[in-house]
Coordinates of C-alpha atoms in Angstrom, one line a residue:
X1305 CA 0.0 0.0 0.0
X1306 CA 2.9 2.4 0.8
X1307 CA 4.4 1.8 -2.6
X1308 CA 1.1 2.2 -4.5
X1309 CA 0.7 5.6 -2.9
X1310 CA 4.3 6.7 -3.7
X1311 CA 5.7 6.5 -0.1
X1312 CA 8.9 5.1 -1.6
X1313 CA 11.5 5.7 1.2
X1314 CA 9.2 4.2 3.8
X1315 CA 8.4 1.3 1.6
X1316 CA 12.1 0.4 1.2
X1317 CA 12.5 0.3 4.9
X1318 CA 9.3 -1.8 5.4
X1319 CA 10.4 -4.2 2.7
X1320 CA 13.8 -4.7 4.2
X1321 CA 12.4 -5.3 7.7
X1322 CA 9.9 -7.8 6.3
X1323 CA 12.8 -9.7 4.5
X1324 CA 14.6 -9.9 7.8
X1325 CA 11.5 -11.2 9.6
X1326 CA 10.3 -13.7 7.0
X1327 CA 13.8 -15.0 6.4
X1328 CA 13.8 -16.5 9.9
X1329 CA 11.0 -19.0 9.2
X1330 CA 8.5 -18.3 6.5
X1331 CA 10.4 -19.6 3.5
X1332 CA 12.1 -18.4 0.3
X1333 CA 8.9 -17.6 -1.6
X1334 CA 8.0 -14.8 0.8
X1335 CA 11.6 -13.6 0.9
X1336 CA 11.6 -13.2 -2.9
X1337 CA 8.3 -11.3 -2.8
X1338 CA 9.7 -8.9 -0.2
X1339 CA 12.8 -8.4 -2.3
X1340 CA 10.7 -7.4 -5.2
X1341 CA 8.8 -4.9 -3.1
X1342 CA 12.1 -3.4 -1.9
X1343 CA 13.2 -3.1 -5.6
X1344 CA 10.0 -1.3 -6.6
X1345 CA 10.4 1.0 -3.6
X1346 CA 14.0 1.8 -4.5
X1347 CA 12.9 2.6 -8.1
X1348 CA 10.2 5.0 -6.8
X1349 CA 12.8 6.6 -4.5
X1350 CA 15.1 7.3 -7.5
X1351 CA 17.8 4.7 -6.4
X1352 CA 17.9 3.1 -9.9
X1353 CA 21.1 1.0 -9.6
X1354 CA 19.9 -0.4 -6.3
X1355 CA 16.5 -1.1 -7.7
X1356 CA 17.9 -3.0 -10.7
X1357 CA 20.1 -5.1 -8.4
X1358 CA 17.3 -5.9 -6.0
X1359 CA 14.9 -6.8 -8.8
X1360 CA 17.5 -9.0 -10.6
X1361 CA 18.0 -10.9 -7.4
X1362 CA 14.3 -11.4 -6.9
X1363 CA 13.9 -12.4 -10.5
X1364 CA 16.5 -15.1 -10.2
X1365 CA 14.9 -16.4 -7.0
X1366 CA 11.5 -16.6 -8.7
X1367 CA 13.0 -18.4 -11.7
X1368 CA 14.5 -21.1 -9.4
X1369 CA 11.2 -21.4 -7.7
X1370 CA 9.4 -21.9 -11.0
X1371 CA 7.1 -18.9 -10.5
X1372 CA 6.7 -17.4 -14.0
X1373 CA 4.2 -14.7 -13.1
X1374 CA 6.4 -13.3 -10.4
X1375 CA 9.6 -13.7 -12.5
X1376 CA 8.1 -11.6 -15.3
X1377 CA 7.1 -8.8 -12.8
X1378 CA 10.6 -8.7 -11.3
X1379 CA 12.2 -8.6 -14.8
X1380 CA 10.0 -5.6 -15.6
X1381 CA 11.3 -3.7 -12.6
X1382 CA 14.9 -4.4 -13.9
X1383 CA 13.9 -2.9 -17.3
X1384 CA 12.2 0.0 -15.7
X1385 CA 15.2 0.8 -13.5
X1386 CA 17.6 0.7 -16.5
X1387 CA 15.3 3.0 -18.5
X1388 CA 15.0 5.4 -15.5
X1389 CA 18.8 5.5 -15.1
X1390 CA 19.1 6.7 -18.7
X1391 CA 19.7 3.6 -20.7
X1392 CA 18.3 3.6 -24.3
X1393 CA 18.8 1.4 -27.4
X1394 CA 17.5 -1.5 -29.4
X1395 CA 18.4 -4.1 -26.7
X1396 CA 16.3 -2.3 -24.1
X1397 CA 13.5 -2.0 -26.6
X1398 CA 13.5 -5.7 -27.4
X1399 CA 13.4 -6.6 -23.7
X1400 CA 10.6 -4.1 -23.0
X1401 CA 8.5 -5.5 -25.9
X1402 CA 9.1 -9.1 -24.7
X1403 CA 8.1 -8.2 -21.1
X1404 CA 5.0 -6.2 -22.3
X1405 CA 3.8 -9.3 -24.2
X1406 CA 4.5 -11.7 -21.3
X1407 CA 2.8 -9.5 -18.8
X1408 CA -0.2 -9.1 -21.1
X1409 CA -0.5 -12.8 -21.5
X1410 CA -0.2 -13.3 -17.7
X1411 CA -2.9 -10.6 -17.1
X1412 CA -0.5 -8.8 -14.7
X1413 CA -1.3 -5.4 -13.4
X1414 CA 2.0 -4.1 -14.8
X1415 CA 0.8 -4.7 -18.4
X1416 CA -0.3 -1.0 -19.1
X1417 CA 3.0 0.3 -17.6
X1418 CA 5.0 -2.2 -19.7
X1419 CA 3.4 -1.2 -23.0
X1420 CA 3.8 2.5 -22.0
X1421 CA 7.5 1.9 -21.4
X1422 CA 7.9 0.0 -24.7
X1423 CA 6.2 2.8 -26.5
X1424 CA 8.4 5.4 -25.0
X1425 CA 11.6 3.5 -25.8
X1426 CA 10.4 3.0 -29.4
X1427 CA 9.5 6.7 -29.8
X1428 CA 13.0 7.6 -28.5
X1429 CA 14.5 5.4 -31.2
X1430 CA 12.4 6.9 -33.9
X1431 CA 10.4 3.7 -34.4
X1432 CA 7.1 5.5 -34.9
X1433 CA 5.0 2.5 -35.8
X1434 CA 6.2 0.4 -32.8
X1435 CA 5.6 3.4 -30.5
X1436 CA 2.1 3.8 -31.8
X1437 CA 1.4 0.1 -31.4
X1438 CA 2.5 -0.2 -27.8
X1439 CA 1.0 3.1 -26.7
X1440 CA -2.3 2.1 -28.2
X1441 CA -2.0 -1.2 -26.2
X1442 CA -1.4 0.8 -23.0
X1443 CA -4.2 3.2 -23.8
X1444 CA -6.8 0.4 -23.8
X1445 CA -6.5 0.4 -20.0
X1446 CA -7.9 3.9 -19.7
X1447 CA -11.4 2.4 -19.6
X1448 CA -10.8 -1.0 -17.9
X1449 CA -9.1 -2.7 -15.0
X1450 CA -8.3 -1.1 -11.6
X1451 CA -8.6 2.6 -11.2
X1452 CA -4.9 3.1 -10.6
X1453 CA -4.3 2.0 -14.2
X1454 CA -6.8 4.4 -15.8
X1455 CA -4.5 7.4 -15.6
X1456 CA -1.6 5.4 -17.1
X1457 CA -3.9 4.6 -20.1
X1458 CA -4.8 8.3 -20.5
X1459 CA -1.1 9.2 -20.3
X1460 CA -0.4 6.7 -23.2
X1461 CA -3.3 8.3 -25.1
X1462 CA -1.8 11.8 -24.6
X1463 CA 1.6 10.6 -25.8
X1464 CA 0.0 9.1 -28.9
X1465 CA -1.6 12.3 -29.7
X1466 CA 1.5 14.3 -29.0
X1467 CA 3.5 12.0 -31.3
X1468 CA 1.2 12.7 -34.3
X1469 CA 1.1 16.4 -33.5
X1470 CA -2.5 16.5 -32.4
X1471 CA -2.3 19.0 -29.6
X1472 CA -6.0 19.2 -29.0
X1473 CA -6.4 15.4 -28.5
X1474 CA -3.3 15.4 -26.3
X1475 CA -4.8 18.1 -24.0
X1476 CA -8.1 16.3 -24.0
X1477 CA -6.4 13.1 -22.8
X1478 CA -4.6 15.1 -20.1
X1479 CA -7.9 16.4 -18.8
X1480 CA -9.4 13.0 -18.8
X1481 CA -6.3 11.5 -17.2
X1482 CA -6.5 14.0 -14.4
X1483 CA -10.1 13.0 -13.7
X1484 CA -8.9 9.3 -13.5
X1485 CA -6.0 10.3 -11.2
X1486 CA -8.4 12.2 -8.9
X1487 CA -10.7 9.2 -8.7
X1488 CA -7.8 7.0 -7.6
X1489 CA -6.7 9.6 -5.0
X1490 CA -10.2 9.8 -3.5
X1491 CA -10.1 6.1 -2.8
X1492 CA -7.2 6.7 -0.4
X1493 CA -8.1 7.8 3.1
X1494 CA -5.0 9.2 4.7
X1495 CA -3.9 12.7 3.4
X1496 CA -0.3 11.8 2.6
X1497 CA -1.4 8.7 0.6
X1498 CA -3.6 11.0 -1.5
X1499 CA -0.7 13.4 -2.0
X1500 CA 1.7 10.6 -3.1
X1501 CA -0.8 8.9 -5.5
X1502 CA -0.2 11.6 -8.1
X1503 CA 2.6 10.3 -10.3
X1504 CA 0.6 9.9 -13.6
X1505 CA -1.4 13.1 -12.9
X1506 CA 1.9 15.0 -12.4
X1507 CA 3.1 13.8 -15.8
X1508 CA -0.1 14.6 -17.5
X1509 CA 0.0 18.1 -16.2
X1510 CA 3.6 18.4 -17.3
X1511 CA 2.6 17.7 -20.9
X1512 CA 0.1 20.5 -20.8
X1513 CA 2.4 22.9 -19.0
X1514 CA 5.1 22.4 -21.6
X1515 CA 2.7 23.1 -24.4
X1516 CA 1.5 26.3 -22.7
X1517 CA 5.1 27.5 -22.3
X1518 CA 5.9 26.6 -26.0
X1519 CA 2.9 28.6 -27.1
X1520 CA 3.6 31.5 -24.7
X1521 CA 0.0 31.1 -23.5
X1522 CA -0.3 32.7 -20.1
X1523 CA -4.0 31.8 -19.6
X1524 CA -3.3 28.1 -20.5
X1525 CA -0.3 28.0 -18.1
X1526 CA -2.5 29.5 -15.3
X1527 CA -5.4 27.2 -16.0
X1528 CA -3.4 24.0 -16.0
X1529 CA -1.3 25.0 -12.9
X1530 CA -4.5 25.6 -11.1
X1531 CA -6.2 22.4 -12.2
X1532 CA -3.6 20.2 -10.4
X1533 CA -2.9 22.4 -7.4
X1534 CA -6.6 23.0 -6.6
X1535 CA -7.3 19.2 -6.6
X1536 CA -4.7 18.7 -3.9
X1537 CA -6.8 20.5 -1.3
X1538 CA -10.3 19.7 -2.7
X1539 CA -11.1 16.9 -0.3
X1540 CA -10.7 17.2 3.5
X1541 CA -8.4 14.7 5.1
X1542 CA -10.2 11.4 5.7
X1543 CA -8.7 10.7 9.1
X1544 CA -10.9 8.5 11.4
X1545 CA -11.9 11.1 14.1
X1546 CA -13.9 8.6 16.2
X1547 CA -11.3 5.8 16.3
X1548 CA -10.7 5.3 20.0
X1549 CA -7.5 3.2 19.3
X1550 CA -6.1 6.1 17.2
X1551 CA -6.9 8.6 19.9
X1552 CA -5.2 6.3 22.5
X1553 CA -2.1 5.9 20.3
X1554 CA -1.8 9.6 19.7
X1555 CA -1.9 10.1 23.5
X1556 CA 0.7 7.4 24.0
X1557 CA 3.0 9.1 21.5
X1558 CA 2.6 12.4 23.3
X1559 CA 3.6 10.8 26.5
X1560 CA 6.7 9.1 24.9
X1561 CA 7.8 12.3 23.3
X1562 CA 7.5 14.1 26.7
X1563 CA 9.6 11.4 28.4
X1564 CA 12.1 11.6 25.5
X1565 CA 12.6 15.3 25.9
X1566 CA 13.1 14.9 29.7
X1567 CA 15.6 12.1 29.1
X1568 CA 17.6 14.1 26.6
X1569 CA 17.6 17.1 29.0
X1570 CA 19.1 14.9 31.7
X1571 CA 21.6 13.2 29.4
X1572 CA 19.9 9.8 30.0
X1573 CA 19.9 7.0 27.5
X1574 CA 17.0 7.3 24.9
X1575 CA 17.4 4.2 22.7
X1576 CA 14.4 2.4 24.2
X1577 CA 12.2 5.5 24.1
X1578 CA 13.3 6.2 20.5
X1579 CA 12.3 2.7 19.6
X1580 CA 9.0 3.0 21.3
X1581 CA 8.3 6.3 19.5
X1582 CA 9.1 4.7 16.1
X1583 CA 6.7 1.8 16.8
X1584 CA 3.9 4.2 17.8
X1585 CA 4.4 6.4 14.7
X1586 CA 4.4 3.3 12.5
X1587 CA 1.2 2.1 14.0
X1588 CA -0.5 5.5 13.7
X1589 CA 0.6 5.7 10.0
X1590 CA -0.7 2.3 9.3
X1591 CA -4.0 3.0 11.0
X1592 CA -4.7 6.3 9.2
X1593 CA -3.6 4.8 5.9
X1594 CA -6.2 2.1 6.3
X1595 CA -8.9 4.7 6.5
X1596 CA -11.1 4.6 3.4
X1597 CA -11.4 7.5 1.1
X1598 CA -14.6 8.8 -0.4
X1599 CA -14.7 7.7 -4.1
X1600 CA -17.8 9.8 -4.7
X1601 CA -16.7 13.1 -3.1
X1602 CA -14.7 16.1 -4.2
X1603 CA -14.4 15.3 -7.9
X1604 CA -12.0 16.9 -10.2
X1605 CA -13.4 20.0 -11.9
X1606 CA -11.8 22.1 -14.6
X1607 CA -10.7 25.6 -13.6
X1608 CA -13.1 28.4 -14.6
X1609 CA -10.5 31.1 -15.4
X1610 CA -13.2 33.8 -15.9
X1611 CA -14.6 33.0 -12.5
X1612 CA -11.1 33.1 -11.0
X1613 CA -10.4 36.5 -12.5
X1614 CA -13.7 37.9 -11.3
X1615 CA -13.1 36.5 -7.8
X1616 CA -9.9 38.3 -7.5
X1617 CA -11.7 41.6 -7.2
X1618 CA -9.1 44.3 -6.6
X1619 CA -6.4 41.8 -5.8
X1620 CA -3.4 41.1 -8.0
X1621 CA -2.3 37.5 -8.5
X1622 CA 1.2 36.2 -9.1
X1623 CA 1.3 32.4 -9.5
X1624 CA 4.6 30.6 -9.9
X1625 CA 5.0 27.4 -11.9
X1626 CA 8.1 25.2 -12.4
X1627 CA 8.3 23.6 -15.8
X1628 CA 11.4 21.4 -16.5
X1629 CA 13.5 23.1 -13.9
X1630 CA 12.6 26.7 -15.0
X1631 CA 10.4 29.0 -13.0
X1632 CA 7.6 31.0 -14.7
X1633 CA 5.5 33.7 -13.1
X1634 CA 2.0 34.3 -14.3
X1635 CA 0.3 37.5 -13.2
X1636 CA -3.4 38.4 -13.3
X1637 CA -4.2 42.1 -12.9
X1638 CA -7.8 42.9 -13.6
X1639 CA -8.5 40.7 -16.6
X1640 CA -5.0 40.9 -18.0
X1641 CA -3.0 37.7 -17.7
X1642 CA 0.7 37.7 -18.5
X1643 CA 3.5 35.0 -18.4
X1644 CA 7.1 35.7 -17.5
X1645 CA 10.1 33.4 -17.6
X1646 CA 12.0 34.0 -14.4
X1647 CA 14.9 31.6 -14.3
X1648 CA 16.1 28.3 -12.9
X1649 CA 14.2 26.8 -9.9
X1650 CA 17.6 25.7 -8.4
X1651 CA 18.7 29.3 -8.3
X1652 CA 15.5 30.4 -6.6
X1653 CA 15.9 27.7 -4.0
X1654 CA 19.4 28.9 -3.2
X1655 CA 18.3 32.5 -2.7
X1656 CA 15.5 31.3 -0.5
X1657 CA 17.9 29.4 1.7
X1658 CA 20.2 32.3 2.0
X1659 CA 17.4 34.7 3.0
X1660 CA 16.1 32.1 5.6
X1661 CA 19.6 31.7 7.0
X1662 CA 19.8 35.5 7.6
X1663 CA 16.5 35.5 9.3
X1664 CA 17.3 32.5 11.5
X1665 CA 20.6 34.2 12.5
X1666 CA 18.7 37.3 13.6
X1667 CA 16.1 35.2 15.5
X1668 CA 18.9 34.4 18.0
X1669 CA 19.1 38.0 18.8
X1670 CA 22.4 38.6 17.1
X1671 CA 22.3 41.6 14.8
X1672 CA 25.6 42.3 13.0
X1673 CA 26.5 45.8 11.8
X1674 CA 24.4 46.7 8.7
X1675 CA 21.9 43.8 9.2
X1676 CA 19.0 45.8 7.7
X1677 CA 21.0 46.7 4.6
X1678 CA 21.9 43.0 4.2
X1679 CA 18.3 42.1 4.4
X1680 CA 17.4 44.6 1.8
X1681 CA 20.0 43.2 -0.6
X1682 CA 18.8 39.7 0.1
X1683 CA 15.3 40.8 -0.7
X1684 CA 16.3 42.2 -4.0
X1685 CA 18.2 39.0 -5.0
X1686 CA 15.2 37.0 -3.9
X1687 CA 12.8 39.1 -6.0
X1688 CA 15.0 38.6 -9.1
X1689 CA 15.1 34.8 -8.5
X1690 CA 11.4 34.3 -7.7
X1691 CA 9.4 36.7 -9.8
X1692 CA 11.9 38.6 -12.0
X1693 CA 10.2 40.8 -14.6
X1694 CA 6.8 40.0 -13.1
X1695 CA 7.5 42.5 -10.4
X1696 CA 6.5 45.3 -12.7
X1697 CA 3.0 43.9 -13.0
X1698 CA 2.6 44.1 -9.2
X1699 CA 3.3 47.9 -9.0
X1700 CA 0.3 50.0 -8.0
X1701 CA -2.5 49.8 -5.6
X1702 CA -4.3 46.7 -4.3
X1703 CA -3.3 43.7 -2.3
X1704 CA -1.4 40.8 -3.8
X1705 CA -2.1 37.0 -3.7
X1706 CA 1.0 34.9 -4.1
X1707 CA 0.7 31.2 -5.2
X1708 CA 4.0 29.4 -5.2
X1709 CA 4.9 25.8 -6.0
X1710 CA 5.3 23.4 -3.2
X1711 CA 9.1 23.7 -3.0
X1712 CA 8.8 27.5 -2.6
X1713 CA 6.3 27.7 0.2
X1714 CA 8.7 28.5 3.0
X1715 CA 9.7 31.9 1.5
X1716 CA 9.8 35.2 3.5
X1717 CA 7.8 37.0 0.8
X1718 CA 7.8 40.3 2.6
X1719 CA 11.5 40.7 1.9
X1720 CA 10.7 41.2 -1.8
X1721 CA 10.8 45.0 -2.6
X1722 CA 7.6 44.6 -4.8
X1723 CA 5.8 43.2 -1.7
X1724 CA 7.4 45.0 1.2
X1725 CA 4.9 47.8 1.3
X1726 CA 1.9 45.9 0.0
X1727 CA -0.6 43.7 1.8
X1728 CA -0.1 40.2 0.5
X1729 CA -1.3 36.7 1.3
X1730 CA 0.1 33.3 0.3
X1731 CA -2.1 30.4 -0.8
X1732 CA -1.4 26.9 -2.2
X1733 CA -3.7 27.6 -5.1
X1734 CA -5.8 30.5 -6.3
X1735 CA -8.9 28.4 -6.1
X1736 CA -8.1 27.6 -2.5
X1737 CA -7.8 31.4 -1.8
X1738 CA -11.2 31.9 -3.4
X1739 CA -12.8 29.1 -1.3
X1740 CA -11.3 30.7 1.8
X1741 CA -13.2 33.9 1.0
X1742 CA -16.4 31.9 0.8
X1743 CA -16.0 30.2 4.2
X1744 CA -18.9 31.1 6.5
X1745 CA -17.9 32.6 9.8
X1746 CA -19.2 30.9 13.0
X1747 CA -22.2 32.6 14.6
X1748 CA -20.4 33.0 17.9
X1749 CA -17.2 35.0 17.9
X1750 CA -15.5 32.6 20.3
X1751 CA -11.8 33.2 20.9
X1752 CA -9.2 30.6 22.1
X1753 CA -5.8 31.5 23.5
X1754 CA -3.3 28.7 24.0
X1755 CA 0.1 28.9 25.6
X1756 CA 2.5 25.9 25.4
X1757 CA 5.5 25.2 27.7
X1758 CA 9.0 26.5 27.3
X1759 CA 8.3 30.0 26.0
X1760 CA 9.2 32.6 28.5
X1761 CA 7.4 35.4 26.7
X1762 CA 4.1 33.4 26.2
X1763 CA 2.7 34.2 29.6
X1764 CA 3.1 38.0 29.0
X1765 CA 1.7 37.5 25.4
X1766 CA -1.4 35.6 26.6
X1767 CA -2.0 38.0 29.4
X1768 CA -2.0 41.0 27.0
X1769 CA -4.1 39.2 24.5
X1770 CA -6.5 38.2 27.3
X1771 CA -7.1 41.9 27.9
X1772 CA -8.0 42.3 24.3
X1773 CA -10.4 39.3 24.4
X1774 CA -11.9 39.3 27.9
X1775 CA -14.3 36.4 27.1
X1776 CA -11.6 34.2 25.5
X1777 CA -11.0 30.6 26.5
X1778 CA -7.4 30.7 27.9
X1779 CA -5.3 27.5 28.2
X1780 CA -1.9 27.9 29.8
X1781 CA 0.2 27.0 32.9
X1782 CA -0.3 23.3 32.4
X1783 CA -3.9 23.4 31.1
X1784 CA -2.9 23.4 27.4
X1785 CA -3.3 19.7 26.8
X1786 CA -4.0 18.3 23.4
X1787 CA -7.6 17.3 24.3
X1788 CA -8.4 20.7 25.8
X1789 CA -6.7 22.6 22.9
X1790 CA -8.7 20.6 20.3
X1791 CA -11.9 21.3 22.1
X1792 CA -11.1 25.0 22.2
X1793 CA -10.1 25.2 18.5
X1794 CA -13.1 23.3 17.3
X1795 CA -15.4 25.9 15.7
X1796 CA -13.5 28.9 17.1
X1797 CA -13.8 32.3 15.4
X1798 CA -10.2 33.2 16.3
X1799 CA -7.5 31.0 17.8
X1800 CA -4.0 32.0 18.9
X1801 CA -1.4 29.4 19.8
X1802 CA 1.8 30.5 21.4
X1803 CA 3.8 27.3 21.4
X1804 CA 7.1 25.9 20.0
X1805 CA 6.6 24.1 16.7
X1806 CA 8.6 21.2 15.3
X1807 CA 8.8 20.1 11.6
X1808 CA 9.0 16.4 10.9
X1809 CA 10.8 16.2 7.6
X1810 CA 10.4 12.5 7.1
X1811 CA 6.7 12.5 7.6
X1812 CA 5.1 16.0 7.8
X1813 CA 1.9 14.7 9.4
X1814 CA 3.9 14.2 12.6
X1815 CA 4.9 17.9 12.6
X1816 CA 3.6 19.3 15.8
X1817 CA 3.0 22.1 18.3
X1818 CA 4.4 21.5 21.7
X1819 CA 1.7 21.5 24.4
X1820 CA 1.7 20.6 28.1
X1821 CA 1.1 16.9 27.7
X1822 CA 3.2 16.6 24.5
X1823 CA 2.9 17.4 20.8
X1824 CA -0.3 18.3 19.1
X1825 CA 0.3 16.7 15.6
X1826 CA -1.1 17.3 12.2
X1827 CA -2.7 13.9 12.7
X1828 CA -4.7 15.3 15.6
X1829 CA -6.1 18.2 13.5
X1830 CA -8.0 15.7 11.4
X1831 CA -10.3 15.1 14.4
X1832 CA -11.6 18.7 14.3
X1833 CA -15.2 18.9 13.1
X1834 CA -14.6 22.5 12.1
X1835 CA -11.2 24.2 12.2
X1836 CA -11.0 27.7 13.6
X1837 CA -11.9 30.4 11.0
X1838 CA -8.8 32.5 11.8
X1839 CA -5.6 31.0 13.4
X1840 CA -2.5 32.7 14.6
X1841 CA 0.6 30.4 15.2
X1842 CA 3.3 32.3 17.0
X1843 CA 5.7 29.3 16.9
X1844 CA 8.8 28.0 15.2
X1845 CA 8.4 27.2 11.5
X1846 CA 4.7 26.5 11.8
X1847 CA 4.1 27.7 8.3
X1848 CA 6.5 25.2 6.7
X1849 CA 4.9 22.5 4.7
X1850 CA 6.5 19.3 3.7
X1851 CA 6.7 18.3 0.0
X1852 CA 6.3 14.8 -1.2
X1853 CA 7.7 13.2 -4.4
X1854 CA 4.8 12.4 -6.6
X1855 CA 6.5 9.9 -8.8
X1856 CA 8.9 10.4 -11.7
X1857 CA 8.6 12.1 -15.0
X1858 CA 10.2 10.2 -17.8
X1859 CA 8.7 11.8 -20.9
X1860 CA 11.9 13.7 -21.9
X1861 CA 14.8 11.5 -20.9
X1862 CA 15.9 10.0 -17.6
X1863 CA 13.4 9.9 -14.8
X1864 CA 13.5 12.8 -12.3
X1865 CA 11.4 13.1 -9.2
X1866 CA 8.6 15.6 -9.3
X1867 CA 7.7 17.5 -6.2
X1868 CA 4.1 18.4 -6.3
X1869 CA 1.6 18.5 -3.5
X1870 CA 2.3 19.6 0.0
X1871 CA 1.6 18.6 3.6
X1872 CA 2.0 20.4 6.9
X1873 CA 0.3 22.1 9.8
X1874 CA -1.1 24.9 7.7
X1875 CA -2.1 22.8 4.7
X1876 CA -4.0 20.4 6.9
X1877 CA -6.3 23.2 8.2
X1878 CA -7.3 24.8 4.9
X1879 CA -9.7 22.1 3.7
X1880 CA -11.2 21.9 7.2
X1881 CA -12.6 25.4 7.1
X1882 CA -9.8 27.8 8.2
X1883 CA -9.8 30.9 6.0
X1884 CA -6.8 32.9 7.5
X1885 CA -3.6 31.8 9.1
X1886 CA -0.6 33.6 10.4
X1887 CA 2.5 31.4 10.7
X1888 CA 6.3 31.7 10.5
X1889 CA 8.6 30.2 8.0
X1890 CA 11.7 30.2 10.2
X1891 CA 12.3 30.0 14.0
X1892 CA 11.5 33.4 15.5
X1893 CA 12.8 35.4 18.4
X1894 CA 10.5 34.8 21.4
X1895 CA 11.1 38.2 22.9
X1896 CA 10.2 40.1 19.7
X1897 CA 7.3 37.9 18.9
X1898 CA 5.1 38.8 21.9
X1899 CA 4.8 42.6 21.1
X1900 CA 4.3 41.9 17.4
X1901 CA 1.4 39.5 18.2
X1902 CA -0.3 41.9 20.5
X1903 CA -0.1 44.7 17.8
X1904 CA -1.3 42.3 15.2
X1905 CA -4.4 41.4 17.2
X1906 CA -5.1 45.0 17.9
X1907 CA -5.3 45.6 14.1
X1908 CA -7.6 42.6 13.7
X1909 CA -10.0 43.9 16.4
X1910 CA -10.0 47.2 14.5
X1911 CA -11.3 45.3 11.4
X1912 CA -8.2 44.7 9.4
X1913 CA -7.7 41.5 7.4
X1914 CA -4.6 39.3 8.2
X1915 CA -2.4 40.7 5.3
X1916 CA -3.3 44.3 6.2
X1917 CA -2.7 43.8 9.9
X1918 CA 0.7 42.1 9.3
X1919 CA 1.8 44.9 6.9
X1920 CA 0.8 47.5 9.6
X1921 CA 2.9 45.9 12.3
X1922 CA 5.9 45.5 10.0
X1923 CA 5.7 49.2 9.2
X1924 CA 5.6 50.1 12.9
X1925 CA 8.6 47.9 13.8
X1926 CA 11.2 50.8 13.7
X1927 CA 14.9 50.2 13.1
X1928 CA 15.5 47.2 15.4
X1929 CA 16.9 44.5 13.1
X1930 CA 15.7 41.6 15.3
X1931 CA 12.2 43.0 15.5
X1932 CA 12.2 43.6 11.8
X1933 CA 13.5 40.1 11.0
X1934 CA 10.7 38.7 13.3
X1935 CA 8.0 40.5 11.5
X1936 CA 9.5 39.5 8.1
X1937 CA 9.4 35.8 9.1
X1938 CA 5.6 35.7 9.4
X1939 CA 3.3 35.0 6.5
X1940 CA -0.4 35.7 6.1
X1941 CA -1.8 32.5 4.5
X1942 CA -5.2 32.4 2.9
X1943 CA -7.5 35.5 3.2

């Protein structure tokens, strides 16, 4: 199940563990199957040489066992791995054809992928007739077999149309393939499974995006970028909120983390507790991944560009799209849509890391001479790398909506000169931003104030905020447990959490806010009936979202991982009904955060929107470099 959803690194580990376990008593047949699973996982993780080696060993075992069906499947993984590593040529084509025919005869589930691979190799060799024959065989599966094969069939159909120069048919196949990919995603319950089950959809979108760039068609680029991004957040996470065993395991994990932190602080051994934590996290992942999705809900819908432009009102939009390693910025101002080529994505990522490093350094309270000038220069370099010539389109009046790709979500956008004096919000898609504006506010204006442990300034912060909101539910001084916090957040009009945040890079759904009885994880948030309408997170890196590799794109050469959909504390809340979020993208200075938060809430109470309130408190920061860096580290997400 992990591999089917694209959780490749986890699947390699699970397969190796299984080989060690079954090798002690369950026989060679099971060992060979687990070796094949490990090979597939290594291939999905981009470890092509390792995948080929593992698959060849499994193939040889199956041959000795006389298991022809399994032998053919393992041999196909060997061929896939060699193709993904860049091998081409007549020998590879002959092997791909032979395997496609064998897998077809065996009615193996890999048959559509095998014909797709044979067609691609043939196309690369200029064997047009062979390419058409095998792609047509793969395309048959777009209407038959399991749902996960339908998108592969539509991808083959798109490649057929592309090969004969029929752009209209290729784009139609891409649209139909996205519908199929969405249907498969909605059968998966846990949110990271849905995010990973996107490999074919990612490649279908890539075909359309390349076509838009070649044509210089800004509207097409925006429409297709939105189609895929919007689908990522269309369906609320299908976590099982009433599962008592899940609730118990989350509580146990909190307790173990609390004991781990105490042991580390005392310098005591932690190996047993680390092992216990790993076991609990594995059990929680397995339980949430077994949750059923909703095949009937949240279907894919094409992007209505006219409605999107109308919905912007007086806002200006800049949406960034990565196509084959190059960043493009599409702007929408009024009804005018323009496309700008910015530069390499890798260069943008380097500038982002440099800017984040400078802000992190200032978060520790160390302000070297000329720190503000250095921030200004970093902001100018960041603007050139992220939006380039599109900055000119953002000049003038009116707030800005920034929609970056997943790998550029943790950006301090306020550093950019074009955005420094302009209210701006960040959203994972323009459609999500529009939906956030349509969220109905709760009838009661209930406010929740939560203070976690280990923040010296949080007591002062909550006391001052309590004076602004005298009827608020206040949880602090040991009362901020996970259960009490979830109850306070559920259906709140405004919620403020002053707590340290931790980002779990290996599995973003274990990213957490530190509370009195342990971490409040993204997994916990799926239990909310209604997320708070407005949420302020004055914590460390709470706005960072994890990205997941949604398969590999192999259309134009060797396979390369594609980062697409995102997960994290903020992203988990958007589809649950939260319209506005304030969060940081780097660790922030506690002492400077408290006065900034109080000033921010004062603006909110005066009627300002999140982006307007954040701009106002930045402008009032004065010349203190640490205070300025703290204000620049926060983003207004959503409306």
